[in-house]
Amino acid sequence: MIVRSMISLVLAAMFLLTPAGADLFDDMNAKVSEYNDKVDQIPGTLKGILSDQDVIIVVYMNEAGPASGSGFGNESIELAGPAFALELSEGPFVTESGATMNMIATTDSDASVIRFGRWSDLDEEHNWDGEEFAETIVVTTNEDTARAILDSGSPGDTFMDAYDSGLITIEASERARLTTKISLAIMPWMMKLYMMIS
């Protein structure tokens, strides 16, 4: 039970915790230091998945935001190089507005978050402050799921329920390392194993 809750809480803190009525990006950004303070509590296998990654976080919003500079978008996200484009899936997390808030993060070798920003922070060559952003992991969910995790008395269980039901997806992009692709492919079984052990 402790292991499952810790995995869920750490992932939730990293990607999803947002107070109701507040700006989603600002509150996720505020959680970065809290996540980094607890990064040593992540189990080794999960820490390996989250280490040295360039992460895209796509959150389907209940309402469309301002068209420019907000991080909102309705079209596919163009990934580095003309051969790659992220087609946002039509999973159960898609909202009626279809608008997304698209964010990015990079992690260090210990899975701590080095930088957190908006998709619009990338230039036309997909560089972020002069450094290449080579997307490796894509996390997708919706605003209601993020808020449900925050409002829950058992956020770890709420996260697991959302992950199990497909309301949160964590996928490897084309540019992910082979080990990341394999780890993410078996992650649902790993989560189930952690649940059985706990």
mmCIF file with all atom_site columns, N, CA, C and O in Angstrom, residues 119-167:
data_model
loop_
_atom_site.group_PDB
_atom_site.id
_atom_site.type_symbol
_atom_site.label_atom_id
_atom_site.label_alt_id
_atom_site.label_comp_id
_atom_site.label_asym_id
_atom_site.label_entity_id
_atom_site.label_seq_id
_atom_site.pdbx_PDB_ins_code
_atom_site.Cartn_x
_atom_site.Cartn_y
_atom_site.Cartn_z
_atom_site.occupancy
_atom_site.B_iso_or_equiv
_atom_site.pdbx_formal_charge
_atom_site.auth_seq_id
_atom_site.auth_comp_id
_atom_site.auth_asym_id
_atom_site.auth_atom_id
_atom_site.pdbx_PDB_model_num
ATOM 1   N N  . TRP A 1 119 ? 4.752   24.750 -24.182 1.00 0.00 ? 119 TRP A N  1
ATOM 2   C CA . TRP A 1 119 ? 5.147   24.326 -25.526 1.00 0.00 ? 119 TRP A CA 1
ATOM 3   C C  . TRP A 1 119 ? 5.628   25.517 -26.338 1.00 0.00 ? 119 TRP A C  1
ATOM 4   O O  . TRP A 1 119 ? 6.569   25.436 -27.118 1.00 0.00 ? 119 TRP A O  1
ATOM 5   N N  . SER A 1 120 ? 5.011   26.671 -26.122 1.00 0.00 ? 120 SER A N  1
ATOM 6   C CA . SER A 1 120 ? 5.369   27.876 -26.879 1.00 0.00 ? 120 SER A CA 1
ATOM 7   C C  . SER A 1 120 ? 6.757   28.401 -26.533 1.00 0.00 ? 120 SER A C  1
ATOM 8   O O  . SER A 1 120 ? 7.270   29.294 -27.201 1.00 0.00 ? 120 SER A O  1
ATOM 9   N N  . ASP A 1 121 ? 7.400   27.850 -25.496 1.00 0.00 ? 121 ASP A N  1
ATOM 10  C CA . ASP A 1 121 ? 8.771   28.252 -25.158 1.00 0.00 ? 121 ASP A CA 1
ATOM 11  C C  . ASP A 1 121 ? 9.791   27.713 -26.156 1.00 0.00 ? 121 ASP A C  1
ATOM 12  O O  . ASP A 1 121 ? 10.936  28.163 -26.183 1.00 0.00 ? 121 ASP A O  1
ATOM 13  N N  . LEU A 1 122 ? 9.393   26.724 -26.974 1.00 0.00 ? 122 LEU A N  1
ATOM 14  C CA . LEU A 1 122 ? 10.303  26.161 -27.970 1.00 0.00 ? 122 LEU A CA 1
ATOM 15  C C  . LEU A 1 122 ? 10.337  27.056 -29.206 1.00 0.00 ? 122 LEU A C  1
ATOM 16  O O  . LEU A 1 122 ? 9.317   27.613 -29.613 1.00 0.00 ? 122 LEU A O  1
ATOM 17  N N  . ASP A 1 123 ? 11.525  27.172 -29.815 1.00 0.00 ? 123 ASP A N  1
ATOM 18  C CA . ASP A 1 123 ? 11.615  27.937 -31.058 1.00 0.00 ? 123 ASP A CA 1
ATOM 19  C C  . ASP A 1 123 ? 11.269  27.035 -32.251 1.00 0.00 ? 123 ASP A C  1
ATOM 20  O O  . ASP A 1 123 ? 10.878  25.882 -32.069 1.00 0.00 ? 123 ASP A O  1
ATOM 21  N N  . GLU A 1 124 ? 11.402  27.559 -33.451 1.00 0.00 ? 124 GLU A N  1
ATOM 22  C CA . GLU A 1 124 ? 11.006  26.803 -34.650 1.00 0.00 ? 124 GLU A CA 1
ATOM 23  C C  . GLU A 1 124 ? 11.831  25.546 -34.843 1.00 0.00 ? 124 GLU A C  1
ATOM 24  O O  . GLU A 1 124 ? 11.369  24.591 -35.476 1.00 0.00 ? 124 GLU A O  1
ATOM 25  N N  . GLU A 1 125 ? 13.046  25.517 -34.314 1.00 0.00 ? 125 GLU A N  1
ATOM 26  C CA . GLU A 1 125 ? 13.900  24.320 -34.423 1.00 0.00 ? 125 GLU A CA 1
ATOM 27  C C  . GLU A 1 125 ? 13.745  23.413 -33.208 1.00 0.00 ? 125 GLU A C  1
ATOM 28  O O  . GLU A 1 125 ? 14.509  22.472 -33.031 1.00 0.00 ? 125 GLU A O  1
ATOM 29  N N  . HIS A 1 126 ? 12.752  23.696 -32.374 1.00 0.00 ? 126 HIS A N  1
ATOM 30  C CA . HIS A 1 126 ? 12.476  22.919 -31.165 1.00 0.00 ? 126 HIS A CA 1
ATOM 31  C C  . HIS A 1 126 ? 13.622  22.974 -30.164 1.00 0.00 ? 126 HIS A C  1
ATOM 32  O O  . HIS A 1 126 ? 13.935  21.995 -29.491 1.00 0.00 ? 126 HIS A O  1
ATOM 33  N N  . ASN A 1 127 ? 14.253  24.157 -30.078 1.00 0.00 ? 127 ASN A N  1
ATOM 34  C CA . ASN A 1 127 ? 15.250  24.398 -29.047 1.00 0.00 ? 127 ASN A CA 1
ATOM 35  C C  . ASN A 1 127 ? 14.589  25.157 -27.911 1.00 0.00 ? 127 ASN A C  1
ATOM 36  O O  . ASN A 1 127 ? 13.692  25.975 -28.125 1.00 0.00 ? 127 ASN A O  1
ATOM 37  N N  . TRP A 1 128 ? 15.046  24.883 -26.698 1.00 0.00 ? 128 TRP A N  1
ATOM 38  C CA . TRP A 1 128 ? 14.507  25.524 -25.506 1.00 0.00 ? 128 TRP A CA 1
ATOM 39  C C  . TRP A 1 128 ? 15.664  26.264 -24.836 1.00 0.00 ? 128 TRP A C  1
ATOM 40  O O  . TRP A 1 128 ? 16.581  25.639 -24.329 1.00 0.00 ? 128 TRP A O  1
ATOM 41  N N  . ASP A 1 129 ? 15.624  27.571 -24.895 1.00 0.00 ? 129 ASP A N  1
ATOM 42  C CA . ASP A 1 129 ? 16.721  28.396 -24.378 1.00 0.00 ? 129 ASP A CA 1
ATOM 43  C C  . ASP A 1 129 ? 18.060  27.959 -24.956 1.00 0.00 ? 129 ASP A C  1
ATOM 44  O O  . ASP A 1 129 ? 19.063  27.837 -24.242 1.00 0.00 ? 129 ASP A O  1
ATOM 45  N N  . GLY A 1 130 ? 18.075  27.683 -26.256 1.00 0.00 ? 130 GLY A N  1
ATOM 46  C CA . GLY A 1 130 ? 19.303  27.329 -26.950 1.00 0.00 ? 130 GLY A CA 1
ATOM 47  C C  . GLY A 1 130 ? 19.692  25.864 -26.885 1.00 0.00 ? 130 GLY A C  1
ATOM 48  O O  . GLY A 1 130 ? 20.668  25.454 -27.498 1.00 0.00 ? 130 GLY A O  1
ATOM 49  N N  . GLU A 1 131 ? 18.932  25.047 -26.155 1.00 0.00 ? 131 GLU A N  1
ATOM 50  C CA . GLU A 1 131 ? 19.219  23.610 -26.057 1.00 0.00 ? 131 GLU A CA 1
ATOM 51  C C  . GLU A 1 131 ? 18.121  22.821 -26.748 1.00 0.00 ? 131 GLU A C  1
ATOM 52  O O  . GLU A 1 131 ? 16.936  23.158 -26.652 1.00 0.00 ? 131 GLU A O  1
ATOM 53  N N  . GLU A 1 132 ? 18.513  21.732 -27.420 1.00 0.00 ? 132 GLU A N  1
ATOM 54  C CA . GLU A 1 132 ? 17.552  20.912 -28.136 1.00 0.00 ? 132 GLU A CA 1
ATOM 55  C C  . GLU A 1 132 ? 16.581  20.250 -27.172 1.00 0.00 ? 132 GLU A C  1
ATOM 56  O O  . GLU A 1 132 ? 16.974  19.733 -26.134 1.00 0.00 ? 132 GLU A O  1
ATOM 57  N N  . PHE A 1 133 ? 15.302  20.306 -27.514 1.00 0.00 ? 133 PHE A N  1
ATOM 58  C CA . PHE A 1 133 ? 14.277  19.571 -26.778 1.00 0.00 ? 133 PHE A CA 1
ATOM 59  C C  . PHE A 1 133 ? 13.921  18.358 -27.625 1.00 0.00 ? 133 PHE A C  1
ATOM 60  O O  . PHE A 1 133 ? 13.230  18.462 -28.623 1.00 0.00 ? 133 PHE A O  1
ATOM 61  N N  . ALA A 1 134 ? 14.448  17.193 -27.244 1.00 0.00 ? 134 ALA A N  1
ATOM 62  C CA . ALA A 1 134 ? 14.230  15.956 -28.009 1.00 0.00 ? 134 ALA A CA 1
ATOM 63  C C  . ALA A 1 134 ? 13.197  15.120 -27.285 1.00 0.00 ? 134 ALA A C  1
ATOM 64  O O  . ALA A 1 134 ? 13.518  14.266 -26.463 1.00 0.00 ? 134 ALA A O  1
ATOM 65  N N  . GLU A 1 135 ? 11.928  15.392 -27.555 1.00 0.00 ? 135 GLU A N  1
ATOM 66  C CA . GLU A 1 135 ? 10.820  14.785 -26.826 1.00 0.00 ? 135 GLU A CA 1
ATOM 67  C C  . GLU A 1 135 ? 10.961  13.257 -26.719 1.00 0.00 ? 135 GLU A C  1
ATOM 68  O O  . GLU A 1 135 ? 11.296  12.579 -27.677 1.00 0.00 ? 135 GLU A O  1
ATOM 69  N N  . THR A 1 136 ? 10.737  12.746 -25.511 1.00 0.00 ? 136 THR A N  1
ATOM 70  C CA . THR A 1 136 ? 10.870  11.306 -25.283 1.00 0.00 ? 136 THR A CA 1
ATOM 71  C C  . THR A 1 136 ? 9.645   10.684 -24.643 1.00 0.00 ? 136 THR A C  1
ATOM 72  O O  . THR A 1 136 ? 9.330   9.531  -24.897 1.00 0.00 ? 136 THR A O  1
ATOM 73  N N  . ILE A 1 137 ? 8.950   11.421 -23.798 1.00 0.00 ? 137 ILE A N  1
ATOM 74  C CA . ILE A 1 137 ? 7.751   10.899 -23.123 1.00 0.00 ? 137 ILE A CA 1
ATOM 75  C C  . ILE A 1 137 ? 6.608   11.882 -23.325 1.00 0.00 ? 137 ILE A C  1
ATOM 76  O O  . ILE A 1 137 ? 6.798   13.098 -23.258 1.00 0.00 ? 137 ILE A O  1
ATOM 77  N N  . VAL A 1 138 ? 5.408   11.357 -23.534 1.00 0.00 ? 138 VAL A N  1
ATOM 78  C CA . VAL A 1 138 ? 4.207   12.180 -23.658 1.00 0.00 ? 138 VAL A CA 1
ATOM 79  C C  . VAL A 1 138 ? 3.206   11.729 -22.598 1.00 0.00 ? 138 VAL A C  1
ATOM 80  O O  . VAL A 1 138 ? 2.819   10.559 -22.551 1.00 0.00 ? 138 VAL A O  1
ATOM 81  N N  . VAL A 1 139 ? 2.799   12.660 -21.741 1.00 0.00 ? 139 VAL A N  1
ATOM 82  C CA . VAL A 1 139 ? 1.794   12.389 -20.708 1.00 0.00 ? 139 VAL A CA 1
ATOM 83  C C  . VAL A 1 139 ? 0.526   13.123 -21.116 1.00 0.00 ? 139 VAL A C  1
ATOM 84  O O  . VAL A 1 139 ? 0.568   14.311 -21.432 1.00 0.00 ? 139 VAL A O  1
ATOM 85  N N  . THR A 1 140 ? -0.600  12.418 -21.135 1.00 0.00 ? 140 THR A N  1
ATOM 86  C CA . THR A 1 140 ? -1.869  13.025 -21.550 1.00 0.00 ? 140 THR A CA 1
ATOM 87  C C  . THR A 1 140 ? -2.943  12.752 -20.508 1.00 0.00 ? 140 THR A C  1
ATOM 88  O O  . THR A 1 140 ? -3.058  11.636 -19.999 1.00 0.00 ? 140 THR A O  1
ATOM 89  N N  . THR A 1 141 ? -3.731  13.780 -20.202 1.00 0.00 ? 141 THR A N  1
ATOM 90  C CA . THR A 1 141 ? -4.873  13.632 -19.300 1.00 0.00 ? 141 THR A CA 1
ATOM 91  C C  . THR A 1 141 ? -5.832  14.781 -19.585 1.00 0.00 ? 141 THR A C  1
ATOM 92  O O  . THR A 1 141 ? -5.699  15.467 -20.590 1.00 0.00 ? 141 THR A O  1
ATOM 93  N N  . ASN A 1 142 ? -6.801  14.993 -18.705 1.00 0.00 ? 142 ASN A N  1
ATOM 94  C CA . ASN A 1 142 ? -7.684  16.150 -18.856 1.00 0.00 ? 142 ASN A CA 1
ATOM 95  C C  . ASN A 1 142 ? -7.813  16.904 -17.544 1.00 0.00 ? 142 ASN A C  1
ATOM 96  O O  . ASN A 1 142 ? -7.364  16.448 -16.487 1.00 0.00 ? 142 ASN A O  1
ATOM 97  N N  . GLU A 1 143 ? -8.398  18.076 -17.632 1.00 0.00 ? 143 GLU A N  1
ATOM 98  C CA . GLU A 1 143 ? -8.494  18.966 -16.477 1.00 0.00 ? 143 GLU A CA 1
ATOM 99  C C  . GLU A 1 143 ? -9.289  18.339 -15.338 1.00 0.00 ? 143 GLU A C  1
ATOM 100 O O  . GLU A 1 143 ? -8.897  18.424 -14.174 1.00 0.00 ? 143 GLU A O  1
ATOM 101 N N  . ASP A 1 144 ? -10.402 17.679 -15.649 1.00 0.00 ? 144 ASP A N  1
ATOM 102 C CA . ASP A 1 144 ? -11.218 17.064 -14.600 1.00 0.00 ? 144 ASP A CA 1
ATOM 103 C C  . ASP A 1 144 ? -10.449 15.992 -13.843 1.00 0.00 ? 144 ASP A C  1
ATOM 104 O O  . ASP A 1 144 ? -10.595 15.856 -12.629 1.00 0.00 ? 144 ASP A O  1
ATOM 105 N N  . THR A 1 145 ? -9.647  15.204 -14.563 1.00 0.00 ? 145 THR A N  1
ATOM 106 C CA . THR A 1 145 ? -8.865  14.159 -13.907 1.00 0.00 ? 145 THR A CA 1
ATOM 107 C C  . THR A 1 145 ? -7.843  14.778 -12.964 1.00 0.00 ? 145 THR A C  1
ATOM 108 O O  . THR A 1 145 ? -7.662  14.319 -11.827 1.00 0.00 ? 145 THR A O  1
ATOM 109 N N  . ALA A 1 146 ? -7.180  15.834 -13.420 1.00 0.00 ? 146 ALA A N  1
ATOM 110 C CA . ALA A 1 146 ? -6.203  16.513 -12.568 1.00 0.00 ? 146 ALA A CA 1
ATOM 111 C C  . ALA A 1 146 ? -6.859  17.045 -11.304 1.00 0.00 ? 146 ALA A C  1
ATOM 112 O O  . ALA A 1 146 ? -6.343  16.882 -10.199 1.00 0.00 ? 146 ALA A O  1
ATOM 113 N N  . ARG A 1 147 ? -8.029  17.644 -11.467 1.00 0.00 ? 147 ARG A N  1
ATOM 114 C CA . ARG A 1 147 ? -8.715  18.209 -10.304 1.00 0.00 ? 147 ARG A CA 1
ATOM 115 C C  . ARG A 1 147 ? -9.267  17.107 -9.392  1.00 0.00 ? 147 ARG A C  1
ATOM 116 O O  . ARG A 1 147 ? -9.309  17.266 -8.173  1.00 0.00 ? 147 ARG A O  1
ATOM 117 N N  . ALA A 1 148 ? -9.688  15.992 -9.973  1.00 0.00 ? 148 ALA A N  1
ATOM 118 C CA . ALA A 1 148 ? -10.183 14.879 -9.169  1.00 0.00 ? 148 ALA A CA 1
ATOM 119 C C  . ALA A 1 148 ? -9.082  14.324 -8.276  1.00 0.00 ? 148 ALA A C  1
ATOM 120 O O  . ALA A 1 148 ? -9.323  13.958 -7.120  1.00 0.00 ? 148 ALA A O  1
ATOM 121 N N  . ILE A 1 149 ? -7.850  14.268 -8.797  1.00 0.00 ? 149 ILE A N  1
ATOM 122 C CA . ILE A 1 149 ? -6.721  13.789 -7.994  1.00 0.00 ? 149 ILE A CA 1
ATOM 123 C C  . ILE A 1 149 ? -6.486  14.740 -6.820  1.00 0.00 ? 149 ILE A C  1
ATOM 124 O O  . ILE A 1 149 ? -6.282  14.307 -5.683  1.00 0.00 ? 149 ILE A O  1
ATOM 125 N N  . LEU A 1 150 ? -6.551  16.037 -7.084  1.00 0.00 ? 150 LEU A N  1
ATOM 126 C CA . LEU A 1 150 ? -6.335  17.009 -6.021  1.00 0.00 ? 150 LEU A CA 1
ATOM 127 C C  . LEU A 1 150 ? -7.418  16.920 -4.954  1.00 0.00 ? 150 LEU A C  1
ATOM 128 O O  . LEU A 1 150 ? -7.131  16.954 -3.760  1.00 0.00 ? 150 LEU A O  1
ATOM 129 N N  . ASP A 1 151 ? -8.667  16.802 -5.367  1.00 0.00 ? 151 ASP A N  1
ATOM 130 C CA . ASP A 1 151 ? -9.793  16.839 -4.432  1.00 0.00 ? 151 ASP A CA 1
ATOM 131 C C  . ASP A 1 151 ? -10.002 15.530 -3.688  1.00 0.00 ? 151 ASP A C  1
ATOM 132 O O  . ASP A 1 151 ? -10.742 15.470 -2.715  1.00 0.00 ? 151 ASP A O  1
ATOM 133 N N  . SER A 1 152 ? -9.352  14.458 -4.135  1.00 0.00 ? 152 SER A N  1
ATOM 134 C CA . SER A 1 152 ? -9.570  13.134 -3.547  1.00 0.00 ? 152 SER A CA 1
ATOM 135 C C  . SER A 1 152 ? -8.960  13.017 -2.161  1.00 0.00 ? 152 SER A C  1
ATOM 136 O O  . SER A 1 152 ? -7.879  13.557 -1.893  1.00 0.00 ? 152 SER A O  1
ATOM 137 N N  . GLY A 1 153 ? -9.641  12.270 -1.294  1.00 0.00 ? 153 GLY A N  1
ATOM 138 C CA . GLY A 1 153 ? -9.069  11.933 -0.002  1.00 0.00 ? 153 GLY A CA 1
ATOM 139 C C  . GLY A 1 153 ? -7.970  10.897 -0.132  1.00 0.00 ? 153 GLY A C  1
ATOM 140 O O  . GLY A 1 153 ? -7.148  10.731 0.759   1.00 0.00 ? 153 GLY A O  1
ATOM 141 N N  . SER A 1 154 ? -7.965  10.170 -1.262  1.00 0.00 ? 154 SER A N  1
ATOM 142 C CA . SER A 1 154 ? -6.936  9.166  -1.549  1.00 0.00 ? 154 SER A CA 1
ATOM 143 C C  . SER A 1 154 ? -6.377  9.435  -2.940  1.00 0.00 ? 154 SER A C  1
ATOM 144 O O  . SER A 1 154 ? -6.716  8.743  -3.902  1.00 0.00 ? 154 SER A O  1
ATOM 145 N N  . PRO A 1 155 ? -5.515  10.458 -3.088  1.00 0.00 ? 155 PRO A N  1
ATOM 146 C CA . PRO A 1 155 ? -5.034  10.829 -4.421  1.00 0.00 ? 155 PRO A CA 1
ATOM 147 C C  . PRO A 1 155 ? -4.289  9.713  -5.124  1.00 0.00 ? 155 PRO A C  1
ATOM 148 O O  . PRO A 1 155 ? -4.346  9.601  -6.347  1.00 0.00 ? 155 PRO A O  1
ATOM 149 N N  . GLY A 1 156 ? -3.585  8.862  -4.375  1.00 0.00 ? 156 GLY A N  1
ATOM 150 C CA . GLY A 1 156 ? -2.880  7.741  -4.999  1.00 0.00 ? 156 GLY A CA 1
ATOM 151 C C  . GLY A 1 156 ? -3.840  6.783  -5.673  1.00 0.00 ? 156 GLY A C  1
ATOM 152 O O  . GLY A 1 156 ? -3.637  6.357  -6.813  1.00 0.00 ? 156 GLY A O  1
ATOM 153 N N  . ASP A 1 157 ? -4.931  6.451  -4.973  1.00 0.00 ? 157 ASP A N  1
ATOM 154 C CA . ASP A 1 157 ? -5.930  5.551  -5.546  1.00 0.00 ? 157 ASP A CA 1
ATOM 155 C C  . ASP A 1 157 ? -6.626  6.197  -6.729  1.00 0.00 ? 157 ASP A C  1
ATOM 156 O O  . ASP A 1 157 ? -6.923  5.536  -7.734  1.00 0.00 ? 157 ASP A O  1
ATOM 157 N N  . THR A 1 158 ? -6.904  7.503  -6.628  1.00 0.00 ? 158 THR A N  1
ATOM 158 C CA . THR A 1 158 ? -7.564  8.211  -7.723  1.00 0.00 ? 158 THR A CA 1
ATOM 159 C C  . THR A 1 158 ? -6.667  8.218  -8.960  1.00 0.00 ? 158 THR A C  1
ATOM 160 O O  . THR A 1 158 ? -7.130  8.013  -10.080 1.00 0.00 ? 158 THR A O  1
ATOM 161 N N  . PHE A 1 159 ? -5.365  8.450  -8.753  1.00 0.00 ? 159 PHE A N  1
ATOM 162 C CA . PHE A 1 159 ? -4.427  8.412  -9.864  1.00 0.00 ? 159 PHE A CA 1
ATOM 163 C C  . PHE A 1 159 ? -4.418  7.030  -10.510 1.00 0.00 ? 159 PHE A C  1
ATOM 164 O O  . PHE A 1 159 ? -4.481  6.899  -11.733 1.00 0.00 ? 159 PHE A O  1
ATOM 165 N N  . MET A 1 160 ? -4.340  5.983  -9.678  1.00 0.00 ? 160 MET A N  1
ATOM 166 C CA . MET A 1 160 ? -4.300  4.618  -10.218 1.00 0.00 ? 160 MET A CA 1
ATOM 167 C C  . MET A 1 160 ? -5.572  4.292  -10.982 1.00 0.00 ? 160 MET A C  1
ATOM 168 O O  . MET A 1 160 ? -5.530  3.680  -12.047 1.00 0.00 ? 160 MET A O  1
ATOM 169 N N  . ASP A 1 161 ? -6.726  4.691  -10.445 1.00 0.00 ? 161 ASP A N  1
ATOM 170 C CA . ASP A 1 161 ? -7.997  4.444  -11.132 1.00 0.00 ? 161 ASP A CA 1
ATOM 171 C C  . ASP A 1 161 ? -8.016  5.141  -12.488 1.00 0.00 ? 161 ASP A C  1
ATOM 172 O O  . ASP A 1 161 ? -8.455  4.567  -13.491 1.00 0.00 ? 161 ASP A O  1
ATOM 173 N N  . ALA A 1 162 ? -7.538  6.398  -12.520 1.00 0.00 ? 162 ALA A N  1
ATOM 174 C CA . ALA A 1 162 ? -7.509  7.147  -13.781 1.00 0.00 ? 162 ALA A CA 1
ATOM 175 C C  . ALA A 1 162 ? -6.547  6.508  -14.765 1.00 0.00 ? 162 ALA A C  1
ATOM 176 O O  . ALA A 1 162 ? -6.843  6.388  -15.955 1.00 0.00 ? 162 ALA A O  1
ATOM 177 N N  . TYR A 1 163 ? -5.384  6.074  -14.280 1.00 0.00 ? 163 TYR A N  1
ATOM 178 C CA . TYR A 1 163 ? -4.398  5.418  -15.155 1.00 0.00 ? 163 TYR A CA 1
ATOM 179 C C  . TYR A 1 163 ? -4.952  4.105  -15.689 1.00 0.00 ? 163 TYR A C  1
ATOM 180 O O  . TYR A 1 163 ? -4.860  3.823  -16.880 1.00 0.00 ? 163 TYR A O  1
ATOM 181 N N  . ASP A 1 164 ? -5.567  3.321  -14.808 1.00 0.00 ? 164 ASP A N  1
ATOM 182 C CA . ASP A 1 164 ? -6.128  2.028  -15.217 1.00 0.00 ? 164 ASP A CA 1
ATOM 183 C C  . ASP A 1 164 ? -7.271  2.180  -16.217 1.00 0.00 ? 164 ASP A C  1
ATOM 184 O O  . ASP A 1 164 ? -7.470  1.317  -17.075 1.00 0.00 ? 164 ASP A O  1
ATOM 185 N N  . SER A 1 165 ? -8.034  3.271  -16.107 1.00 0.00 ? 165 SER A N  1
ATOM 186 C CA . SER A 1 165 ? -9.173  3.469  -16.999 1.00 0.00 ? 165 SER A CA 1
ATOM 187 C C  . SER A 1 165 ? -8.811  4.257  -18.257 1.00 0.00 ? 165 SER A C  1
ATOM 188 O O  . SER A 1 165 ? -9.680  4.553  -19.079 1.00 0.00 ? 165 SER A O  1
ATOM 189 N N  . GLY A 1 166 ? -7.538  4.621  -18.405 1.00 0.00 ? 166 GLY A N  1
ATOM 190 C CA . GLY A 1 166 ? -7.102  5.312  -19.616 1.00 0.00 ? 166 GLY A CA 1
ATOM 191 C C  . GLY A 1 166 ? -7.274  6.812  -19.575 1.00 0.00 ? 166 GLY A C  1
ATOM 192 O O  . GLY A 1 166 ? -7.071  7.479  -20.590 1.00 0.00 ? 166 GLY A O  1
ATOM 193 N N  . LEU A 1 167 ? -7.632  7.379  -18.416 1.00 0.00 ? 167 LEU A N  1
ATOM 194 C CA . LEU A 1 167 ? -7.788  8.828  -18.308 1.00 0.00 ? 167 LEU A CA 1
ATOM 195 C C  . LEU A 1 167 ? -6.447  9.537  -18.150 1.00 0.00 ? 167 LEU A C  1
ATOM 196 O O  . LEU A 1 167 ? -6.375  10.763 -18.215 1.00 0.00 ? 167 LEU A O  1
#
